Coordinates of C-alpha atoms in Angstrom, one line a residue:
Chain I
X1089 CA -16.3 -60.8 24.8
X1090 CA -12.6 -60.1 24.6
X1091 CA -13.2 -56.3 24.5
X1092 CA -15.1 -56.4 27.7
X1093 CA -12.4 -58.4 29.4
X1094 CA -9.8 -55.8 28.3
X1095 CA -11.8 -52.8 29.4
X1096 CA -12.7 -54.1 32.8
X1097 CA -9.7 -56.1 33.8
X1098 CA -6.7 -54.3 32.2
X1099 CA -7.6 -50.7 31.5
X1100 CA -7.4 -49.4 35.1
X1101 CA -5.8 -46.1 35.9
X1102 CA -3.1 -47.8 37.9
X1103 CA -2.2 -50.0 34.9
X1104 CA -1.9 -47.1 32.4
X1105 CA 1.8 -46.3 31.9
X1106 CA 1.6 -44.5 28.5
X1107 CA -1.2 -42.5 27.0
X1108 CA -1.9 -40.3 24.0
X1109 CA -0.8 -36.7 24.5
X1110 CA -3.7 -34.2 24.8
X1111 CA -2.0 -32.3 22.0
X1112 CA -3.1 -34.9 19.5
X1113 CA -6.8 -34.4 18.6
X1114 CA -9.2 -37.3 18.4
X1115 CA -9.6 -36.9 14.7
X1116 CA -8.7 -40.2 12.9
X1117 CA -5.4 -39.7 11.0
X1118 CA -5.7 -39.5 7.2
X1119 CA -2.4 -41.3 6.7
X1120 CA -2.1 -44.8 5.3
X1121 CA -1.7 -47.6 7.9
X1122 CA 2.0 -48.2 8.3
X1123 CA 3.1 -44.7 7.4
X1124 CA 5.5 -42.9 9.7
X1125 CA 3.7 -39.5 9.7
X1126 CA 1.5 -40.4 12.7
X1127 CA 4.5 -41.4 14.9
X1128 CA 6.4 -38.2 13.9
X1129 CA 3.3 -36.1 14.7
X1130 CA 3.0 -37.7 18.1
X1131 CA 6.6 -37.3 19.0
X1132 CA 6.4 -33.6 18.1
X1133 CA 3.3 -33.0 20.1
X1134 CA 4.8 -34.9 23.1
X1135 CA 7.8 -32.6 23.1
X1136 CA 5.6 -29.5 23.0
X1137 CA 3.4 -31.0 25.7
X1138 CA 6.4 -31.9 27.9
X1139 CA 8.0 -28.5 27.5
X1140 CA 4.6 -27.0 28.3
X1141 CA 4.8 -24.4 25.5
X1142 CA 1.5 -24.9 23.7
X1143 CA 0.5 -21.3 24.3
X1144 CA 3.7 -20.1 22.7
X1145 CA 3.9 -22.5 19.8
X1146 CA 2.9 -21.8 16.2
X1147 CA 3.1 -24.6 13.6
X1148 CA 3.0 -24.5 9.9
X1149 CA 1.7 -27.4 7.8
X1150 CA 2.8 -28.0 4.2
X1151 CA 1.1 -29.2 1.0
X1152 CA 1.5 -32.9 0.7
X1153 CA 0.3 -35.9 2.8
X1154 CA 0.6 -33.8 5.9
X1155 CA -1.5 -30.9 4.5
X1156 CA -4.1 -31.7 7.2
X1157 CA -1.5 -31.9 10.1
X1158 CA -3.4 -29.0 11.7
X1159 CA -6.4 -31.3 12.1
X1160 CA -4.4 -33.7 14.2
X1161 CA -2.2 -31.4 16.2
X1162 CA -4.2 -29.5 18.8
X1163 CA -2.0 -26.4 18.6
X1164 CA -2.4 -23.1 16.7
X1165 CA -1.4 -23.7 13.1
X1166 CA -1.3 -22.3 9.6
X1167 CA -1.6 -24.2 6.3
X1168 CA 1.1 -22.8 3.9
X1169 CA 1.1 -22.8 0.1
X1170 CA 3.3 -25.6 -1.4
X1171 CA 6.9 -25.1 -0.4
X1172 CA 6.4 -21.7 1.3
X1173 CA 6.3 -22.8 5.0
X1174 CA 9.8 -21.4 5.8
X1175 CA 8.7 -18.0 4.5
X1176 CA 5.7 -18.0 6.8
X1177 CA 7.8 -19.2 9.7
X1178 CA 10.4 -16.4 9.0
X1179 CA 7.8 -13.6 9.3
X1180 CA 6.0 -15.3 12.3
X1181 CA 9.2 -15.8 14.3
X1182 CA 10.4 -12.2 13.6
X1183 CA 7.1 -10.8 14.8
X1184 CA 6.7 -13.2 17.7
X1185 CA 10.3 -13.7 18.8
X1186 CA 9.3 -15.2 22.1
X1187 CA 7.3 -18.0 20.5
X1188 CA 8.3 -21.4 19.2
X1189 CA 7.8 -21.7 15.5
X1190 CA 8.1 -24.9 13.4
X1191 CA 7.4 -26.1 9.9
X1192 CA 6.5 -29.6 9.1
X1193 CA 7.3 -30.4 5.5
X1194 CA 7.7 -33.3 3.0
X1195 CA 10.5 -33.8 0.5
X1196 CA 8.6 -32.3 -2.5
X1197 CA 7.5 -29.3 -0.5
X1198 CA 10.9 -28.6 1.1
X1199 CA 13.4 -29.8 -1.5
X1200 CA 11.7 -29.1 -4.9
X1201 CA 9.1 -26.3 -5.0
X1202 CA 10.3 -24.7 -1.8
X1203 CA 14.0 -25.0 -2.3
X1204 CA 14.5 -21.2 -2.4
X1205 CA 12.5 -20.6 0.8
X1206 CA 14.2 -23.4 2.6
X1207 CA 17.8 -22.3 1.7
X1208 CA 17.1 -18.6 2.4
X1209 CA 15.4 -19.2 5.7
X1210 CA 18.4 -21.4 6.7
X1211 CA 20.9 -18.9 5.4
X1212 CA 19.3 -16.1 7.4
X1213 CA 19.6 -18.3 10.4
X1214 CA 16.0 -17.9 11.4
X1215 CA 15.3 -19.2 14.9
X1216 CA 12.9 -21.8 13.8
X1217 CA 12.7 -25.6 13.6
X1218 CA 12.1 -27.4 10.3
X1219 CA 10.8 -30.9 10.5
X1220 CA 11.5 -32.6 7.2
X1221 CA 9.8 -35.9 6.4
X1222 CA 11.8 -37.6 3.6
X1223 CA 10.1 -40.6 2.0
X1224 CA 11.6 -40.2 -1.4
X1225 CA 8.2 -39.8 -3.2
X1226 CA 5.2 -37.6 -3.6
X1227 CA 2.7 -39.5 -1.5
X1228 CA -0.5 -37.4 -1.7
X1229 CA -0.6 -36.9 -5.4
X1230 CA -0.1 -40.6 -6.0
X1231 CA 3.6 -41.6 -5.9
X1232 CA 5.4 -39.3 -8.4
X1233 CA 9.2 -38.9 -8.4
X1234 CA 10.5 -36.6 -5.7
X1235 CA 13.7 -34.6 -5.5
X1236 CA 14.9 -37.3 -3.0
X1237 CA 13.8 -40.4 -5.0
X1238 CA 16.8 -42.8 -5.1
X1239 CA 18.6 -43.6 -8.4
X1240 CA 16.8 -46.4 -10.1
X1241 CA 13.8 -46.1 -7.8
X1242 CA 10.4 -46.5 -9.5
X1243 CA 7.7 -44.0 -9.1
X1244 CA 4.6 -43.1 -11.2
X1245 CA 6.6 -40.5 -13.1
X1246 CA 9.8 -42.6 -13.3
X1247 CA 8.1 -46.0 -14.0
X1248 CA 11.3 -47.5 -15.3
X1249 CA 13.3 -46.2 -12.4
X1250 CA 14.9 -42.8 -11.8
X1251 CA 17.5 -42.3 -14.6
X1252 CA 19.9 -39.8 -13.1
X1253 CA 21.2 -38.8 -16.6
X1254 CA 17.9 -37.4 -17.5
X1255 CA 16.0 -36.9 -14.2
X1256 CA 18.8 -35.6 -12.0
X1257 CA 20.3 -37.0 -8.9
X1258 CA 18.5 -37.2 -5.5
X1259 CA 19.1 -34.0 -3.6
X1260 CA 20.7 -34.2 -0.2
X1261 CA 19.3 -30.9 0.8
X1262 CA 19.9 -31.6 4.5
X1263 CA 23.7 -31.9 4.0
X1264 CA 23.4 -28.9 1.7
X1265 CA 21.8 -26.5 4.2
X1266 CA 24.1 -27.9 7.0
X1267 CA 26.9 -26.0 5.3
X1268 CA 25.2 -22.6 5.9
X1269 CA 26.5 -20.6 8.9
X1270 CA 22.9 -19.7 10.0
X1271 CA 22.1 -23.3 10.6
X1272 CA 22.9 -24.5 14.1
X1273 CA 21.6 -28.1 14.5
X1274 CA 21.0 -30.7 11.7
X1275 CA 20.2 -34.3 12.3
X1276 CA 18.7 -37.2 10.4
X1277 CA 16.5 -39.7 12.2
X1278 CA 13.8 -42.3 11.6
X1279 CA 10.6 -43.5 13.3
X1280 CA 10.2 -47.1 12.3
X1281 CA 11.5 -48.8 15.5
X1282 CA 11.1 -47.9 19.2
X1283 CA 14.8 -47.1 19.4
X1284 CA 14.6 -44.7 16.4
X1285 CA 11.4 -43.1 17.8
X1286 CA 13.2 -42.3 21.1
X1287 CA 16.1 -40.8 19.2
X1288 CA 13.8 -38.7 17.0
X1289 CA 12.0 -37.4 20.1
X1290 CA 15.3 -36.5 21.7
X1291 CA 16.3 -34.6 18.5
X1292 CA 13.0 -32.7 18.4
X1293 CA 13.4 -31.7 22.0
X1294 CA 16.9 -30.5 21.4
X1295 CA 15.7 -28.5 18.4
X1296 CA 13.0 -26.8 20.4
X1297 CA 15.3 -26.1 23.4
X1298 CA 17.7 -24.4 20.9
X1299 CA 14.9 -22.1 19.8
X1300 CA 14.7 -20.9 23.4
X1301 CA 18.3 -20.0 23.3
X1302 CA 18.1 -18.2 19.9
X1303 CA 20.8 -20.3 18.5
X1304 CA 19.7 -20.3 14.9
X1305 CA 17.9 -22.7 12.6
X1306 CA 17.5 -26.4 13.5
X1307 CA 16.5 -29.0 11.0
X1308 CA 15.4 -32.5 11.9
X1309 CA 15.0 -34.8 8.9
X1310 CA 13.0 -38.0 9.5
X1311 CA 13.6 -40.6 6.8
X1312 CA 10.3 -42.4 6.6
X1313 CA 8.5 -45.0 4.6
X1314 CA 5.7 -44.7 2.1
X1315 CA 4.3 -48.2 1.8
X1316 CA 1.5 -47.0 -0.5
X1317 CA 3.7 -45.0 -2.8
X1318 CA 6.4 -47.6 -2.8
X1319 CA 3.8 -50.3 -3.4
X1320 CA 4.9 -52.5 -0.5
X1321 CA 3.5 -53.8 2.7
X1322 CA 4.4 -51.7 5.7
X1323 CA 6.8 -54.3 7.0
X1324 CA 8.5 -54.7 3.7
X1325 CA 8.7 -50.9 3.2
X1326 CA 10.5 -50.5 6.5
X1327 CA 13.0 -53.3 5.5
X1328 CA 13.4 -51.6 2.1
X1329 CA 14.0 -48.3 3.7
X1330 CA 16.7 -49.7 5.9
X1331 CA 18.4 -51.5 3.0
X1332 CA 18.1 -48.7 0.4
X1333 CA 17.3 -45.3 1.9
X1334 CA 19.6 -45.4 5.0
X1335 CA 22.8 -46.2 3.1
X1336 CA 22.1 -43.0 0.9
X1337 CA 20.5 -40.9 3.7
X1338 CA 22.7 -41.9 6.6
X1339 CA 21.1 -41.5 10.0
X1340 CA 22.7 -39.4 12.8
X1341 CA 23.8 -35.9 13.6
X1342 CA 25.1 -33.8 10.7
X1343 CA 25.7 -30.5 12.5
X1344 CA 25.8 -30.0 16.2
X1345 CA 26.4 -26.7 18.1
X1346 CA 26.9 -25.0 14.8
X1347 CA 29.7 -27.4 13.8
X1348 CA 29.6 -30.0 11.1
X1349 CA 30.0 -33.6 12.5
X1350 CA 33.0 -35.4 11.2
X1351 CA 32.0 -39.0 10.6
X1352 CA 34.5 -41.7 11.6
X1353 CA 34.4 -45.4 10.8
X1354 CA 33.1 -46.3 14.3
X1355 CA 30.4 -43.6 14.5
X1356 CA 29.0 -44.8 11.1
X1357 CA 28.9 -48.4 12.4
X1358 CA 26.8 -47.3 15.4
Chain S
X777 CA -2.8 19.6 11.4
X778 CA -0.2 16.8 11.0
X779 CA 3.4 17.1 10.0
X780 CA 4.0 18.6 6.6
X781 CA 6.7 17.1 4.4
X782 CA 7.9 16.9 0.8
X783 CA 8.1 13.3 -0.1
X784 CA 8.1 10.8 -2.9
X785 CA 4.9 8.7 -3.2
X786 CA 6.9 5.5 -2.3
X787 CA 8.4 7.2 0.8
X788 CA 4.9 8.3 1.8
X789 CA 3.8 4.7 1.7
X790 CA 6.7 3.7 4.0
X791 CA 6.2 6.5 6.5
X792 CA 2.5 6.0 6.5
X793 CA 3.0 2.3 7.3
X794 CA 5.2 3.1 10.4
X795 CA 2.6 5.7 11.5
X796 CA -0.3 3.4 11.0
X797 CA 1.1 0.9 13.5
X798 CA 2.3 -1.6 11.0
X799 CA 4.0 -4.7 12.5
X800 CA 6.0 -5.9 9.5
X801 CA 7.1 -5.1 6.0
X802 CA 8.4 -7.8 3.7
X803 CA 9.5 -7.0 0.2
X804 CA 11.8 -7.5 -2.7
X805 CA 13.5 -4.8 -4.7
X806 CA 12.0 -3.8 -8.1
X807 CA 11.9 -0.5 -10.0
X808 CA 10.0 1.8 -9.6
X809 CA 9.1 1.0 -6.0
X810 CA 12.4 0.2 -4.3
X811 CA 12.2 3.4 -2.3
X812 CA 9.6 1.9 0.0
X813 CA 12.0 -0.6 1.5
X814 CA 15.0 1.7 1.2
X815 CA 13.2 4.3 3.2
X816 CA 12.2 1.7 5.9
X817 CA 15.7 0.3 6.2
X818 CA 17.1 3.8 6.6
X819 CA 14.4 5.0 8.9
X820 CA 14.9 1.9 11.3
X821 CA 11.3 1.5 12.4
X822 CA 12.3 -1.5 14.4
X823 CA 13.8 1.1 16.8
X824 CA 11.1 3.6 16.4
X825 CA 8.0 1.4 16.9
X826 CA 9.2 -2.2 16.9
X827 CA 8.1 -2.8 13.3
X828 CA 9.9 -5.6 11.5
X829 CA 11.4 -4.9 8.0
X830 CA 12.8 -7.7 6.0
X831 CA 14.2 -8.0 2.5
X832 CA 12.9 -11.4 1.2
X833 CA 14.6 -13.6 -1.3
X834 CA 11.8 -13.1 -3.9
X835 CA 8.3 -11.7 -4.2
X836 CA 7.0 -15.3 -3.8
X837 CA 8.6 -15.4 -0.4
X838 CA 7.6 -11.9 0.5
X839 CA 3.8 -12.5 -0.1
X840 CA 4.1 -15.8 1.9
X841 CA 5.8 -13.9 4.7
X842 CA 2.7 -11.6 4.6
X843 CA 0.5 -14.7 4.8
X844 CA 2.3 -16.0 7.8
X845 CA 2.3 -12.7 9.7
X846 CA -1.3 -12.0 8.8
X847 CA -2.3 -15.5 10.0
X848 CA -1.0 -14.6 13.4
X849 CA -3.0 -11.3 13.4
X850 CA -0.1 -9.0 12.7
X851 CA -0.5 -5.9 10.5
X852 CA 1.6 -6.5 7.5
X853 CA 2.5 -4.8 4.3
X854 CA 4.4 -5.4 1.1
X855 CA 5.0 -3.4 -2.0
X856 CA 6.2 -4.3 -5.5
X857 CA 5.7 -3.5 -9.1
X858 CA 3.9 -5.3 -11.9
X859 CA 6.2 -8.3 -12.6
X860 CA 6.7 -8.8 -8.9
X861 CA 3.0 -8.6 -8.3
X862 CA 2.5 -11.3 -10.9
X863 CA 4.7 -13.5 -8.8
X864 CA 2.5 -12.8 -5.8
X865 CA -0.7 -13.9 -7.3
X866 CA -0.7 -17.3 -5.7
X867 CA -0.2 -15.8 -2.3
X868 CA -2.9 -13.2 -2.9
X869 CA -5.4 -16.0 -3.7
X870 CA -4.3 -17.8 -0.5
X871 CA -4.7 -14.6 1.6
X872 CA -8.2 -14.1 0.2
X873 CA -9.1 -17.8 0.6
X874 CA -7.9 -17.9 4.2
X875 CA -9.5 -14.5 4.9
X876 CA -6.4 -12.7 6.0
X877 CA -5.8 -9.0 6.4
X878 CA -2.9 -7.6 4.5
X879 CA -1.9 -4.6 2.4
X880 CA -0.2 -4.9 -1.0
X881 CA 1.1 -1.8 -2.9
X882 CA 1.5 -2.2 -6.6
X883 CA 3.6 0.7 -8.2
X884 CA 2.6 -0.3 -11.7
X885 CA 5.0 -0.3 -14.6
X886 CA 4.4 -1.0 -18.3
X887 CA 4.1 -4.6 -19.4
X888 CA 3.6 -7.3 -20.5
X889 CA 6.7 -9.3 -19.5
X890 CA 9.6 -7.4 -18.3
X891 CA 8.0 -4.5 -20.1
X892 CA 9.5 -1.2 -18.9
X893 CA 10.1 0.7 -15.7
X894 CA 7.9 3.6 -16.7
X895 CA 4.4 4.2 -15.2
X896 CA 1.4 2.4 -16.5
X897 CA -2.1 1.4 -15.4
X898 CA -2.1 -1.9 -17.3
X899 CA -2.6 -4.0 -14.1
X900 CA -6.2 -2.9 -13.6
X901 CA -7.7 -6.3 -14.7
X902 CA -5.2 -8.2 -12.6
X903 CA -6.0 -6.1 -9.5
X904 CA -9.7 -5.7 -9.9
X905 CA -10.9 -9.0 -11.4
X906 CA -8.7 -11.5 -9.5
X907 CA -5.4 -12.3 -11.0
X908 CA -4.8 -15.4 -8.9
X909 CA -6.9 -18.6 -9.1
X910 CA -10.4 -19.0 -7.7
X911 CA -13.3 -16.6 -7.1
X912 CA -11.9 -13.8 -5.0
X913 CA -11.7 -10.0 -5.0
X914 CA -9.5 -7.6 -3.2
X915 CA -10.5 -4.1 -2.1
X916 CA -8.5 -2.0 -4.5
X917 CA -7.7 1.7 -3.9
X918 CA -6.3 4.0 -6.6
X919 CA -4.4 7.0 -5.2
X920 CA -3.9 10.0 -7.4
X921 CA -1.5 12.0 -5.3
X922 CA 1.3 11.5 -2.8
X923 CA -1.2 12.6 -0.1
X924 CA -3.5 9.8 -1.1
X925 CA -0.5 7.3 -1.1
X926 CA -0.1 8.2 2.5
X927 CA -3.8 8.2 3.5
X928 CA -4.7 5.1 1.6
X929 CA -2.2 3.0 3.6
X930 CA -4.1 3.7 6.8
X931 CA -7.4 3.3 5.1
X932 CA -6.2 0.0 3.6
X933 CA -5.2 -1.4 7.0
X934 CA -8.5 -0.4 8.5
X935 CA -10.5 -2.1 5.7
X936 CA -8.2 -5.2 5.6
X937 CA -8.9 -5.9 9.3
X938 CA -12.6 -4.9 9.1
X939 CA -13.2 -7.4 6.3
X940 CA -10.4 -9.8 6.9
X941 CA -9.2 -9.4 3.3
X942 CA -6.2 -8.4 1.3
X943 CA -6.3 -4.8 0.1
X944 CA -4.4 -3.5 -2.8
X945 CA -3.2 0.0 -3.4
X946 CA -3.0 0.3 -7.2
X947 CA -0.6 3.1 -7.9
X948 CA 1.9 3.7 -10.7
X949 CA 5.5 4.5 -11.3
X950 CA 4.8 8.3 -11.6
X951 CA 3.0 8.7 -8.3
X952 CA 5.5 6.4 -6.6
X953 CA 8.4 8.5 -7.9
X954 CA 7.1 12.1 -7.9
X955 CA 7.5 14.4 -4.9
X956 CA 4.7 16.4 -3.5
X957 CA 3.9 17.9 -0.2
X958 CA 2.1 15.6 2.1
X959 CA 0.4 16.1 5.5
X960 CA 1.3 13.0 7.6
X961 CA -1.2 11.7 10.0
X962 CA -0.2 11.3 13.7
X963 CA 1.4 8.1 14.9
X964 CA -0.9 5.3 15.9
X965 CA 0.8 3.0 18.4
X966 CA 1.3 -0.6 17.4
X967 CA -1.2 -2.9 19.1
X968 CA -0.1 -4.8 22.1
X969 CA -0.3 -8.6 22.0
X970 CA -3.5 -8.4 24.2
X971 CA -5.1 -5.9 21.8
X972 CA -4.1 -8.0 18.8
X973 CA -5.6 -11.2 20.3
X974 CA -8.8 -9.3 21.2
X975 CA -9.1 -7.9 17.7
X976 CA -8.2 -11.2 16.0
X977 CA -9.6 -14.1 18.0
X978 CA -9.3 -16.3 14.9
X979 CA -5.5 -15.9 14.5
X980 CA -3.0 -18.6 15.1
X981 CA -0.6 -17.1 17.6
X982 CA -0.3 -19.7 20.4
X983 CA -3.2 -21.5 22.0
X984 CA -4.0 -20.7 25.6
X985 CA -5.3 -23.7 27.4
X986 CA -8.7 -22.0 27.7
X987 CA -9.6 -22.3 24.0
X988 CA -9.6 -24.7 21.1
X989 CA -6.7 -24.6 18.5
X990 CA -7.0 -22.0 15.7
X991 CA -6.4 -23.1 12.1
X992 CA -5.5 -20.7 9.3
X993 CA -6.1 -22.3 6.0
X994 CA -7.8 -21.9 2.6
X995 CA -8.3 -25.7 2.3
X996 CA -11.7 -27.4 2.5
X997 CA -11.7 -30.7 0.6
X998 CA -15.4 -31.2 1.1
X999 CA -17.2 -29.5 -1.9
X1000 CA -20.1 -28.4 0.3
X1001 CA -17.7 -26.9 2.7
X1002 CA -15.8 -25.2 0.0
X1003 CA -19.0 -23.8 -1.5
X1004 CA -19.8 -22.3 2.0
X1005 CA -16.4 -20.7 2.0
X1006 CA -17.1 -19.2 -1.4
X1007 CA -20.6 -18.0 -0.4
X1008 CA -19.1 -16.3 2.6
X1009 CA -16.5 -14.6 0.5
X1010 CA -19.1 -13.4 -2.0
X1011 CA -21.3 -12.1 0.8
X1012 CA -18.3 -10.1 2.0
X1013 CA -17.7 -8.6 -1.5
X1014 CA -21.4 -7.6 -1.8
X1015 CA -21.1 -5.9 1.6
X1016 CA -18.1 -4.0 0.4
X1017 CA -20.0 -2.9 -2.7
X1018 CA -22.7 -1.5 -0.5
X1019 CA -20.5 0.3 2.0
X1020 CA -17.0 1.0 0.7
X1021 CA -17.4 2.7 -2.6
X1022 CA -15.2 5.9 -2.9
X1023 CA -15.1 8.3 -5.8
X1024 CA -14.6 12.0 -6.7
X1025 CA -16.7 14.2 -9.0
X1026 CA -15.2 17.3 -10.5
X1027 CA -17.5 19.8 -12.2
X1028 CA -20.0 17.2 -13.1
X1029 CA -23.1 19.2 -12.2
X1030 CA -23.4 21.1 -15.5
X1031 CA -21.3 18.7 -17.6
X1032 CA -22.3 17.9 -21.1
X1033 CA -19.4 15.5 -21.5
X1034 CA -17.7 13.3 -19.0
X1035 CA -14.2 12.0 -18.6
X1036 CA -13.7 8.9 -16.4
X1037 CA -10.2 8.2 -15.2
X1038 CA -8.4 6.9 -12.1
X1039 CA -5.1 7.5 -10.4
X1040 CA -2.5 9.4 -12.4
X1041 CA -4.7 9.6 -15.5
X1042 CA -7.3 11.5 -13.4
X1043 CA -4.6 14.0 -12.5
X1044 CA -3.8 14.6 -16.2
X1045 CA -7.5 14.7 -17.0
X1046 CA -8.1 17.4 -14.4
X1047 CA -5.7 19.6 -16.4
X1048 CA -7.5 18.6 -19.7
X1049 CA -10.8 19.5 -18.0
X1050 CA -9.4 23.0 -17.3
X1051 CA -8.3 23.4 -20.9
X1052 CA -11.7 22.3 -22.2
X1053 CA -13.6 24.6 -19.8
X1054 CA -11.4 27.5 -21.0
X1055 CA -12.6 26.7 -24.5
X1056 CA -16.2 26.7 -23.3
X1057 CA -16.6 22.9 -23.4
X1058 CA -18.6 21.7 -20.4
X1059 CA -16.7 18.7 -19.3
X1060 CA -16.8 16.9 -15.9
X1061 CA -14.4 14.4 -14.4
X1062 CA -15.4 11.3 -12.6
X1063 CA -12.6 9.6 -10.6
X1064 CA -13.2 6.2 -9.1
X1065 CA -11.1 5.9 -5.9
X1066 CA -12.1 2.3 -5.1
X1067 CA -11.7 0.2 -8.3
X1068 CA -13.2 -2.7 -6.4
X1069 CA -15.9 -2.1 -5.3
X1070 CA -16.4 0.0 -8.5
X1071 CA -18.6 3.1 -8.2
X1072 CA -21.1 1.6 -10.6
X1073 CA -24.3 3.4 -9.5
X1074 CA -22.5 6.7 -9.2
X1075 CA -20.8 6.7 -12.6
X1076 CA -24.1 5.6 -14.1
X1077 CA -26.0 8.5 -12.5
X1078 CA -23.5 11.0 -13.9
X1079 CA -22.8 9.2 -17.1
X1080 CA -26.5 9.0 -18.2
X1081 CA -26.9 12.8 -17.9
X1082 CA -24.1 13.5 -20.5
X1083 CA -23.8 13.3 -24.3
X1084 CA -20.7 11.2 -24.3
X1085 CA -18.0 9.7 -22.1
X1086 CA -14.3 9.4 -22.6
X1087 CA -12.5 6.8 -20.5
X1088 CA -8.8 7.7 -20.2
X1089 CA -6.4 5.1 -19.0
X1090 CA -2.7 4.3 -19.3
X1091 CA -3.6 0.9 -20.8
X1092 CA -5.4 -0.5 -23.8
X1093 CA -8.9 -0.2 -22.3
X1094 CA -9.5 -2.1 -19.1
X1095 CA -11.7 0.1 -16.7
X1096 CA -13.8 1.0 -19.7
X1097 CA -15.4 -2.4 -19.4
X1098 CA -16.7 -1.6 -15.9
X1099 CA -17.8 1.9 -17.1
X1100 CA -19.8 0.3 -19.9
X1101 CA -21.3 -2.3 -17.6
X1102 CA -22.3 0.5 -15.2
X1103 CA -23.6 3.2 -17.6
X1104 CA -25.2 0.9 -20.2
X1105 CA -25.5 1.5 -23.9
X1106 CA -27.5 4.7 -24.2
X1107 CA -24.5 7.0 -24.0
X1108 CA -21.5 6.9 -26.3
X1109 CA -18.4 5.6 -24.4
X1110 CA -15.0 5.7 -26.0
X1111 CA -11.5 4.9 -24.7
X1112 CA -8.3 6.9 -25.0
X1113 CA -5.1 5.2 -23.8
X1114 CA -1.4 5.2 -24.0
X1115 CA 0.7 2.2 -23.1
X1116 CA 4.1 0.9 -22.4
X1117 CA 5.1 3.7 -20.0
X1118 CA 3.9 6.6 -22.1
X1119 CA 1.9 9.2 -20.1
X1120 CA -0.7 11.1 -22.1
X1121 CA -0.6 14.9 -22.1
X1122 CA -3.6 17.1 -21.2
X1123 CA -3.6 18.3 -24.8
X1124 CA -3.8 14.8 -26.1
X1125 CA -6.7 14.1 -23.9
X1126 CA -8.6 17.2 -24.9
X1127 CA -7.9 16.4 -28.6
X1128 CA -9.2 12.8 -28.0
X1129 CA -12.3 14.2 -26.4
X1130 CA -13.0 16.6 -29.3
X1131 CA -12.2 14.0 -31.9
X1132 CA -13.8 10.8 -30.4
X1133 CA -16.7 12.2 -28.4
X1134 CA -17.7 15.7 -29.4
X1135 CA -16.9 15.6 -33.1
X1136 CA -17.4 11.8 -33.5

């Protein structure tokens, strides 16, 4: 059997160069195959593992596809009501100032129902990290239009495409909160290629390091695919994301060390 | 004896929270309860005891701050008034569902809608029967004096942690605003992290490598699991009904007629009782102090000895439903209420008693 061959001949301790972090549980992920959530979870847990801060980390999961994030992340967590994660995080960080506190939120949670909580937590400069997964759609409820759905993009509640004259424009909430003085670090990343995964992990690490220094709020947006909601194969959804999402939601740092990043021609080409 | 002070009811809540060892207050300004946060901000408990005080962007945020803090085992408090409490209903349901200890003070004003800023008791149903979605109850305390505003804060925290449940103090604009002398209890130090972790092993406050991760949630997608959650909650509420009922009886021993009233109404009825007794009418007063659990057996015992019962509330007739359910239908039970911020006078109550119960 092929299985047997792999187990006996390849899976030897000396051959293992990469393994699952112990901060991911053994529970099978509830995400669709091809979705970016699993990778984002793993990078986040690797950062907490590598910084050796599990005993001082409190995570908050949202309502949306990642509502069960607490089942997959082997750290202390709280499940928030829809959109309210930054309010929970605010109180927790204020009462546990030596702890690392993060929220993990989708676009509907963070940029529609939770807009007030997001903006005010950012404006108060809470020393927390917001991880924002933007896939431009409501995944869990079955592919409805999100605040970040692109113009013309189809969803179950914009079946003829998002008409910006009646349905509003996609909200670049990341750029919006980057304007606020309490926000120290804002970046937009992706997790669909090994190179992007590495950059995302680096960004998450930076955000957590900044919490240690009490610098203010850090927000890491991860533009991700939703192959089920977009009704595409995983490969096609990643291609579509590169062709359509990235031009609108441009990857890269938006605010570093409390200062907005001025984009030049060359930095955009990178 | 503790420190004696002249205070507003709202101020007594704030001072009691500091003295009870509260870890955090999160609130949003609304009349007639804004003195709670004003007092705390002026008093600077973050310097006195390390207590956090934060003005939230809305009542929705405030109640979710409570949820976050409570989920880590912290002792948290908010206060608001009727329209603000309506905004908090989602959060209250989540607190009950996730079994989190928290104290919520409602300084009730007249409604519905924006209503008025004057005192009312029209939020009885909302507080006692649920208000948010799903099958849940809160332990509900109804203070009738500034002294009780102070004492109930400590009691509410004790019960919130004992039962892992949100506890509401259902007061009103008059008790919140009026000044009375109050004997303050002595300071109880805030718990250390070690004490907190020992008291709340379920809380999510950072996983030591020696234990599994804690999850604070009200979600269980499996219907059988969610039914188990509900059964557990119901068992807790039955336990409260057995152990936590509080009430006061005034001159009930020889009473031929009974007035049942809570909170501010009971204070007014006390005076009405004196007026009635002066006229030779043998009236007793029964005051439920816990509205949930409701003193059903106790009010029934007294109620079934008298000729008639007048339920006096500053609403259109809410607690009367629980009185009727408790006492049954052998005794005449009538309601007298004023609404929209009008406080009934003792004379009005006596008149209602004579007209509706004695003469009727």
